[in-house]
Short mmCIF file of N, CA and C in Angstrom, two decimals:
data_model
loop_
_atom_site.label_atom_id
_atom_site.label_comp_id
_atom_site.label_asym_id
_atom_site.label_seq_id
_atom_site.Cartn_x
_atom_site.Cartn_y
_atom_site.Cartn_z
N MET B 1 9.79 52.61 -12.05
CA MET B 1 9.71 53.43 -10.86
C MET B 1 10.82 54.47 -10.92
N PRO B 2 10.49 55.72 -10.59
CA PRO B 2 11.50 56.78 -10.61
C PRO B 2 12.65 56.47 -9.68
N SER B 3 13.83 56.85 -10.13
CA SER B 3 15.02 56.46 -9.38
C SER B 3 15.57 57.55 -8.48
N GLN B 4 15.55 58.80 -8.86
CA GLN B 4 16.17 59.82 -8.03
C GLN B 4 15.37 61.11 -8.05
N ARG B 5 15.65 61.96 -7.05
CA ARG B 5 14.96 63.25 -6.97
C ARG B 5 15.57 64.20 -8.00
N LEU B 6 14.77 65.14 -8.35
CA LEU B 6 15.15 66.09 -9.38
C LEU B 6 15.24 67.48 -8.76
N ASN B 7 16.36 68.18 -8.96
CA ASN B 7 16.44 69.54 -8.40
C ASN B 7 15.65 70.50 -9.29
N LYS B 8 15.37 71.67 -8.74
CA LYS B 8 14.49 72.64 -9.39
C LYS B 8 15.01 73.06 -10.77
N GLN B 9 16.27 73.44 -10.86
CA GLN B 9 16.82 73.94 -12.11
C GLN B 9 16.78 72.87 -13.20
N LYS B 10 17.15 71.65 -12.84
CA LYS B 10 17.13 70.55 -13.81
C LYS B 10 15.71 70.28 -14.28
N ALA B 11 14.75 70.33 -13.33
CA ALA B 11 13.35 70.10 -13.69
C ALA B 11 12.87 71.16 -14.67
N ILE B 12 13.21 72.41 -14.41
CA ILE B 12 12.79 73.49 -15.30
C ILE B 12 13.41 73.33 -16.69
N GLU B 13 14.67 72.94 -16.74
CA GLU B 13 15.34 72.71 -18.02
C GLU B 13 14.65 71.60 -18.80
N LEU B 14 14.31 70.50 -18.10
CA LEU B 14 13.62 69.39 -18.76
C LEU B 14 12.24 69.82 -19.27
N ILE B 15 11.54 70.62 -18.47
CA ILE B 15 10.22 71.10 -18.90
C ILE B 15 10.37 72.01 -20.12
N LEU B 16 11.39 72.86 -20.12
CA LEU B 16 11.63 73.73 -21.28
C LEU B 16 11.89 72.93 -22.55
N VAL B 17 12.64 71.84 -22.41
CA VAL B 17 12.90 70.97 -23.56
C VAL B 17 11.58 70.41 -24.09
N GLU B 18 10.73 69.97 -23.16
CA GLU B 18 9.44 69.42 -23.56
C GLU B 18 8.54 70.50 -24.18
N LEU B 19 8.58 71.70 -23.63
CA LEU B 19 7.79 72.80 -24.20
C LEU B 19 8.23 73.11 -25.63
N GLU B 20 9.53 73.08 -25.86
CA GLU B 20 10.03 73.34 -27.21
C GLU B 20 9.61 72.26 -28.19
N LYS B 21 9.36 71.05 -27.68
CA LYS B 21 8.85 69.97 -28.53
C LYS B 21 7.36 70.13 -28.77
N GLY B 22 6.71 71.00 -27.96
CA GLY B 22 5.27 71.20 -28.11
C GLY B 22 4.44 70.33 -27.18
N SER B 23 5.05 69.78 -26.14
CA SER B 23 4.34 68.90 -25.21
C SER B 23 3.34 69.68 -24.37
N THR B 24 2.26 69.00 -23.99
CA THR B 24 1.26 69.58 -23.10
C THR B 24 1.67 69.33 -21.66
N TYR B 25 0.90 69.90 -20.74
CA TYR B 25 1.17 69.76 -19.31
C TYR B 25 1.17 68.28 -18.92
N SER B 26 0.12 67.57 -19.30
CA SER B 26 0.01 66.17 -18.88
C SER B 26 1.07 65.29 -19.55
N ALA B 27 1.37 65.55 -20.81
CA ALA B 27 2.40 64.76 -21.49
C ALA B 27 3.77 65.00 -20.86
N CYS B 28 4.04 66.25 -20.53
CA CYS B 28 5.32 66.60 -19.90
C CYS B 28 5.42 65.97 -18.51
N LEU B 29 4.33 66.02 -17.75
CA LEU B 29 4.31 65.39 -16.43
C LEU B 29 4.56 63.89 -16.55
N GLY B 30 3.98 63.27 -17.56
CA GLY B 30 4.19 61.83 -17.78
C GLY B 30 5.63 61.50 -18.10
N VAL B 31 6.25 62.30 -18.96
CA VAL B 31 7.65 62.05 -19.35
C VAL B 31 8.58 62.23 -18.16
N ILE B 32 8.42 63.33 -17.44
CA ILE B 32 9.31 63.61 -16.32
C ILE B 32 9.01 62.69 -15.14
N GLY B 33 7.73 62.40 -14.93
CA GLY B 33 7.33 61.53 -13.82
C GLY B 33 7.84 60.11 -13.95
N ARG B 34 8.02 59.64 -15.18
CA ARG B 34 8.52 58.28 -15.39
C ARG B 34 9.99 58.15 -15.01
N LYS B 35 10.75 59.24 -15.20
CA LYS B 35 12.19 59.16 -14.98
C LYS B 35 12.63 59.67 -13.62
N TRP B 36 11.86 60.59 -13.03
CA TRP B 36 12.30 61.26 -11.82
C TRP B 36 11.22 61.23 -10.74
N THR B 37 11.66 61.36 -9.49
CA THR B 37 10.72 61.48 -8.38
C THR B 37 10.40 62.96 -8.23
N LEU B 38 9.14 63.30 -8.47
CA LEU B 38 8.72 64.70 -8.42
C LEU B 38 7.23 64.75 -8.12
N SER B 39 6.87 65.45 -7.06
CA SER B 39 5.44 65.55 -6.71
C SER B 39 4.74 66.43 -7.73
N GLU B 40 3.42 66.24 -7.83
CA GLU B 40 2.67 67.02 -8.81
C GLU B 40 2.64 68.51 -8.44
N SER B 41 2.60 68.83 -7.16
CA SER B 41 2.60 70.24 -6.75
C SER B 41 3.94 70.91 -7.12
N SER B 42 5.04 70.18 -6.94
CA SER B 42 6.35 70.73 -7.34
C SER B 42 6.40 70.90 -8.85
N PHE B 43 5.89 69.90 -9.56
CA PHE B 43 5.87 69.97 -11.01
C PHE B 43 5.06 71.18 -11.47
N LYS B 44 3.93 71.43 -10.81
CA LYS B 44 3.07 72.55 -11.18
C LYS B 44 3.82 73.88 -11.02
N ARG B 45 4.54 74.04 -9.92
CA ARG B 45 5.33 75.26 -9.70
C ARG B 45 6.42 75.40 -10.78
N TYR B 46 7.11 74.29 -11.03
CA TYR B 46 8.18 74.31 -12.04
C TYR B 46 7.60 74.58 -13.44
N TRP B 47 6.43 74.02 -13.71
CA TRP B 47 5.76 74.20 -14.99
C TRP B 47 5.47 75.69 -15.22
N LYS B 48 4.95 76.37 -14.19
CA LYS B 48 4.64 77.81 -14.32
C LYS B 48 5.91 78.61 -14.59
N GLU B 49 6.96 78.31 -13.86
CA GLU B 49 8.22 79.03 -14.04
C GLU B 49 8.81 78.76 -15.43
N ALA B 50 8.77 77.50 -15.84
CA ALA B 50 9.29 77.13 -17.16
C ALA B 50 8.47 77.79 -18.27
N ASN B 51 7.15 77.84 -18.08
CA ASN B 51 6.29 78.50 -19.07
C ASN B 51 6.62 79.98 -19.19
N SER B 52 6.87 80.62 -18.06
CA SER B 52 7.23 82.03 -18.06
C SER B 52 8.54 82.24 -18.82
N THR B 53 9.53 81.42 -18.52
CA THR B 53 10.83 81.51 -19.21
C THR B 53 10.67 81.23 -20.71
N TYR B 54 9.87 80.22 -21.03
CA TYR B 54 9.63 79.86 -22.43
C TYR B 54 8.96 81.02 -23.17
N SER B 55 7.98 81.65 -22.54
CA SER B 55 7.28 82.79 -23.17
C SER B 55 8.24 83.94 -23.42
N GLU B 56 9.09 84.23 -22.44
CA GLU B 56 10.07 85.31 -22.61
C GLU B 56 11.02 85.01 -23.76
N ARG B 57 11.46 83.76 -23.84
CA ARG B 57 12.36 83.37 -24.94
C ARG B 57 11.67 83.53 -26.29
N GLN B 58 10.41 83.09 -26.34
CA GLN B 58 9.67 83.18 -27.60
C GLN B 58 9.47 84.64 -28.02
N GLU B 59 9.19 85.51 -27.05
CA GLU B 59 9.04 86.93 -27.37
C GLU B 59 10.33 87.51 -27.92
N LEU B 60 11.45 87.15 -27.29
CA LEU B 60 12.75 87.64 -27.79
C LEU B 60 13.01 87.14 -29.20
N ILE B 61 12.70 85.88 -29.43
CA ILE B 61 12.90 85.30 -30.77
C ILE B 61 12.02 86.03 -31.78
N GLN B 62 10.76 86.27 -31.43
CA GLN B 62 9.84 86.96 -32.34
C GLN B 62 10.31 88.38 -32.63
N LYS B 63 10.78 89.08 -31.61
CA LYS B 63 11.28 90.44 -31.81
C LYS B 63 12.50 90.44 -32.74
N GLU B 64 13.38 89.48 -32.52
CA GLU B 64 14.58 89.38 -33.36
C GLU B 64 14.20 89.06 -34.80
N LEU B 65 13.27 88.13 -34.98
CA LEU B 65 12.81 87.79 -36.33
C LEU B 65 12.15 88.99 -37.00
N GLU B 66 11.35 89.73 -36.26
CA GLU B 66 10.68 90.91 -36.80
C GLU B 66 11.70 91.96 -37.22
N SER B 67 12.71 92.18 -36.40
CA SER B 67 13.72 93.18 -36.76
C SER B 67 14.51 92.74 -37.99
N LYS B 68 14.82 91.45 -38.08
CA LYS B 68 15.53 90.94 -39.27
C LYS B 68 14.65 91.08 -40.51
N ARG B 69 13.35 90.78 -40.35
CA ARG B 69 12.43 90.88 -41.48
C ARG B 69 12.32 92.33 -41.94
N LEU B 70 12.20 93.25 -40.99
CA LEU B 70 12.12 94.67 -41.35
C LEU B 70 13.39 95.16 -42.03
N GLU B 71 14.52 94.70 -41.53
CA GLU B 71 15.81 95.05 -42.13
C GLU B 71 15.88 94.57 -43.58
N ALA B 72 15.49 93.31 -43.79
CA ALA B 72 15.52 92.74 -45.13
C ALA B 72 14.53 93.46 -46.05
N GLU B 73 13.36 93.79 -45.54
CA GLU B 73 12.35 94.49 -46.33
C GLU B 73 12.84 95.89 -46.70
N THR B 74 13.48 96.57 -45.77
CA THR B 74 14.02 97.91 -46.03
C THR B 74 15.08 97.85 -47.12
N GLU B 75 15.96 96.87 -47.04
CA GLU B 75 17.01 96.72 -48.06
C GLU B 75 16.39 96.42 -49.43
N ARG B 76 15.37 95.57 -49.44
CA ARG B 76 14.70 95.22 -50.69
C ARG B 76 14.08 96.47 -51.31
N LEU B 77 13.43 97.28 -50.48
CA LEU B 77 12.80 98.49 -50.99
C LEU B 77 13.83 99.50 -51.48
N LYS B 78 14.95 99.60 -50.77
CA LYS B 78 16.00 100.52 -51.20
C LYS B 78 16.52 100.14 -52.58
N LYS B 79 16.64 98.86 -52.83
CA LYS B 79 17.15 98.40 -54.12
C LYS B 79 16.11 98.58 -55.22
N ALA B 80 14.82 98.49 -54.87
CA ALA B 80 13.76 98.56 -55.86
C ALA B 80 13.42 99.99 -56.27
N ILE B 81 13.71 100.96 -55.43
CA ILE B 81 13.33 102.34 -55.72
C ILE B 81 14.46 103.05 -56.44
N LEU B 82 14.11 103.65 -57.56
CA LEU B 82 15.09 104.42 -58.31
C LEU B 82 15.23 105.80 -57.69
N THR B 83 16.42 106.28 -57.67
CA THR B 83 16.63 107.64 -57.17
C THR B 83 16.18 108.63 -58.24
N LYS B 84 16.08 109.89 -57.87
CA LYS B 84 15.65 110.92 -58.81
C LYS B 84 16.62 110.99 -59.99
N ASP B 85 17.90 110.93 -59.72
CA ASP B 85 18.89 110.99 -60.80
C ASP B 85 18.77 109.80 -61.74
N GLU B 86 18.51 108.62 -61.18
CA GLU B 86 18.34 107.43 -62.03
C GLU B 86 17.11 107.57 -62.92
N ARG B 87 16.01 108.08 -62.34
CA ARG B 87 14.79 108.29 -63.13
C ARG B 87 15.03 109.30 -64.25
N LEU B 88 15.74 110.38 -63.91
CA LEU B 88 16.03 111.40 -64.92
C LEU B 88 16.93 110.85 -66.03
N GLU B 89 17.88 110.03 -65.65
CA GLU B 89 18.78 109.43 -66.65
C GLU B 89 18.00 108.52 -67.60
N ILE B 90 17.12 107.70 -67.05
CA ILE B 90 16.31 106.80 -67.89
C ILE B 90 15.43 107.62 -68.82
N ALA B 91 14.76 108.65 -68.27
CA ALA B 91 13.89 109.50 -69.10
C ALA B 91 14.70 110.21 -70.18
N SER B 92 15.89 110.65 -69.85
CA SER B 92 16.75 111.32 -70.84
C SER B 92 17.14 110.37 -71.96
N ASN B 93 17.48 109.15 -71.61
CA ASN B 93 17.84 108.16 -72.62
C ASN B 93 16.66 107.86 -73.54
N ILE B 94 15.47 107.79 -72.97
CA ILE B 94 14.28 107.55 -73.79
C ILE B 94 14.04 108.76 -74.69
N ALA B 95 14.15 109.96 -74.13
CA ALA B 95 13.93 111.18 -74.92
C ALA B 95 14.93 111.30 -76.07
N LEU B 96 16.15 110.83 -75.85
CA LEU B 96 17.17 110.87 -76.90
C LEU B 96 17.00 109.74 -77.91
N GLY B 97 16.13 108.79 -77.62
CA GLY B 97 15.88 107.69 -78.54
C GLY B 97 16.92 106.58 -78.46
N LYS B 98 17.64 106.50 -77.36
CA LYS B 98 18.66 105.46 -77.21
C LYS B 98 17.99 104.10 -77.04
N ALA B 99 18.51 103.12 -77.76
CA ALA B 99 17.99 101.76 -77.67
C ALA B 99 18.53 101.11 -76.40
N ARG B 100 17.74 100.19 -75.85
CA ARG B 100 18.20 99.45 -74.68
C ARG B 100 17.82 97.98 -74.86
N LYS B 101 18.61 97.13 -74.23
CA LYS B 101 18.41 95.70 -74.36
C LYS B 101 17.74 95.17 -73.09
N ILE B 102 16.63 94.48 -73.27
CA ILE B 102 15.92 93.83 -72.17
C ILE B 102 15.81 92.36 -72.54
N GLY B 103 16.55 91.54 -71.80
CA GLY B 103 16.57 90.11 -72.11
C GLY B 103 17.26 89.91 -73.45
N GLU B 104 16.53 89.33 -74.39
CA GLU B 104 17.06 89.09 -75.73
C GLU B 104 16.62 90.16 -76.72
N GLN B 105 15.71 91.05 -76.29
CA GLN B 105 15.16 92.04 -77.19
C GLN B 105 15.88 93.38 -77.07
N ILE B 106 15.95 94.07 -78.20
CA ILE B 106 16.47 95.43 -78.21
C ILE B 106 15.26 96.34 -78.44
N LEU B 107 15.04 97.25 -77.49
CA LEU B 107 13.89 98.15 -77.57
C LEU B 107 14.35 99.54 -77.95
N ILE B 108 13.67 100.09 -78.95
CA ILE B 108 13.95 101.46 -79.38
C ILE B 108 12.70 102.27 -79.05
N PRO B 109 12.85 103.38 -78.33
CA PRO B 109 11.67 104.17 -77.95
C PRO B 109 10.95 104.74 -79.17
N SER B 110 9.63 104.67 -79.14
CA SER B 110 8.84 105.24 -80.23
C SER B 110 8.77 106.76 -80.05
N ASP B 111 8.19 107.43 -81.05
CA ASP B 111 8.05 108.88 -80.95
C ASP B 111 7.16 109.25 -79.76
N GLY B 112 6.12 108.47 -79.52
CA GLY B 112 5.24 108.73 -78.38
C GLY B 112 5.98 108.58 -77.06
N ASP B 113 6.82 107.54 -76.98
CA ASP B 113 7.62 107.35 -75.76
C ASP B 113 8.55 108.53 -75.54
N ARG B 114 9.13 109.01 -76.63
CA ARG B 114 10.07 110.12 -76.52
C ARG B 114 9.36 111.40 -76.07
N LEU B 115 8.15 111.63 -76.61
CA LEU B 115 7.38 112.81 -76.20
C LEU B 115 6.98 112.74 -74.73
N ARG B 116 6.55 111.57 -74.28
CA ARG B 116 6.18 111.40 -72.87
C ARG B 116 7.40 111.61 -71.97
N ALA B 117 8.55 111.12 -72.41
CA ALA B 117 9.77 111.32 -71.62
C ALA B 117 10.13 112.80 -71.55
N LEU B 118 9.95 113.51 -72.67
CA LEU B 118 10.22 114.95 -72.67
C LEU B 118 9.25 115.69 -71.76
N ASP B 119 7.97 115.30 -71.79
CA ASP B 119 6.98 115.91 -70.89
C ASP B 119 7.36 115.67 -69.44
N TYR B 120 7.77 114.44 -69.14
CA TYR B 120 8.16 114.10 -67.77
C TYR B 120 9.36 114.94 -67.32
N LEU B 121 10.35 115.04 -68.18
CA LEU B 121 11.54 115.83 -67.84
C LEU B 121 11.19 117.30 -67.64
N ALA B 122 10.30 117.82 -68.49
CA ALA B 122 9.90 119.22 -68.35
C ALA B 122 9.15 119.43 -67.04
N LYS B 123 8.30 118.49 -66.69
CA LYS B 123 7.53 118.61 -65.45
C LYS B 123 8.45 118.53 -64.24
N VAL B 124 9.39 117.58 -64.25
CA VAL B 124 10.31 117.41 -63.12
C VAL B 124 11.21 118.63 -62.97
N ASN B 125 11.67 119.16 -64.08
CA ASN B 125 12.57 120.32 -64.04
C ASN B 125 11.83 121.64 -63.82
N GLY B 126 10.50 121.60 -63.89
CA GLY B 126 9.72 122.81 -63.63
C GLY B 126 9.68 123.78 -64.79
N ASP B 127 9.81 123.29 -66.02
CA ASP B 127 9.80 124.17 -67.18
C ASP B 127 8.46 124.87 -67.36
N PHE B 128 7.37 124.21 -66.98
CA PHE B 128 6.04 124.79 -67.18
C PHE B 128 5.42 125.27 -65.88
N ALA B 129 6.21 125.44 -64.87
CA ALA B 129 5.68 125.91 -63.59
C ALA B 129 5.25 127.36 -63.73
N PRO B 130 4.13 127.71 -63.14
CA PRO B 130 3.69 129.11 -63.24
C PRO B 130 4.68 130.02 -62.53
N LYS B 131 4.91 131.15 -63.14
CA LYS B 131 5.85 132.10 -62.55
C LYS B 131 5.10 132.95 -61.53
N LYS B 132 5.72 133.17 -60.42
CA LYS B 132 5.11 133.99 -59.39
C LYS B 132 5.35 135.46 -59.73
N GLU B 133 4.27 136.18 -59.77
CA GLU B 133 4.38 137.61 -60.04
C GLU B 133 3.74 138.34 -58.88
N GLU B 134 4.34 139.43 -58.54
CA GLU B 134 3.79 140.23 -57.46
C GLU B 134 2.72 141.14 -58.04
N ILE B 135 1.56 141.06 -57.48
CA ILE B 135 0.44 141.87 -57.96
C ILE B 135 0.15 142.93 -56.91
N THR B 136 0.14 144.16 -57.35
CA THR B 136 -0.19 145.25 -56.43
C THR B 136 -1.44 145.94 -56.93
N ILE B 137 -2.27 146.30 -56.02
CA ILE B 137 -3.52 146.98 -56.37
C ILE B 137 -3.44 148.39 -55.80
N LYS B 138 -3.61 149.33 -56.69
CA LYS B 138 -3.58 150.73 -56.28
C LYS B 138 -5.01 151.23 -56.22
N THR B 139 -5.33 151.85 -55.15
CA THR B 139 -6.67 152.42 -55.04
C THR B 139 -6.59 153.93 -55.25
N GLU B 140 -7.53 154.45 -55.97
CA GLU B 140 -7.57 155.87 -56.25
C GLU B 140 -8.91 156.43 -55.80
N GLN B 141 -9.02 157.72 -55.86
CA GLN B 141 -10.27 158.38 -55.52
C GLN B 141 -11.32 158.03 -56.56
N PRO B 142 -12.55 157.80 -56.14
CA PRO B 142 -13.60 157.55 -57.13
C PRO B 142 -13.81 158.78 -58.03
N LEU B 143 -14.25 158.52 -59.23
CA LEU B 143 -14.48 159.59 -60.19
C LEU B 143 -15.60 160.53 -59.73
N PHE B 144 -16.59 159.94 -59.18
CA PHE B 144 -17.72 160.74 -58.73
C PHE B 144 -17.71 160.80 -57.23
N GLY B 145 -18.07 161.87 -56.68
CA GLY B 145 -18.06 162.04 -55.23
C GLY B 145 -19.17 161.25 -54.56
N ASP B 146 -19.08 161.13 -53.30
CA ASP B 146 -20.08 160.38 -52.54
C ASP B 146 -21.26 161.28 -52.15
N ASP B 147 -21.47 162.35 -52.81
CA ASP B 147 -22.53 163.28 -52.46
C ASP B 147 -23.87 162.71 -52.58
#
């Protein structure tokens, strides 16, 4: 038999604890009803308020997790993306035929690799970009009259 009355704040805190455990309405009512004197109508009001508080907490937690996840993803992407200077340096090393070590292997660029690196460098630097020329058209009198 329940021994004492439960004040509103304490009841809401107990319901929140049960909600965090994943308890349902009836299971929570059973747990609290065994220990405390609390009418079902009071429990229902407290349940609604506790659910509202629980939902707000969960939303805050989800927003915080999402911001942390986005932050971590942004950092991961920043580390994975080579800057223009880094790409140019790698292409230059390949074009020069410099060997590089990957794991236990030493890789030396082939002639094809070197040509592709040179093409890439030329394209990035704009060596083959069309030159802009100003074209002017002069109109003159026709040779034959409009007679």
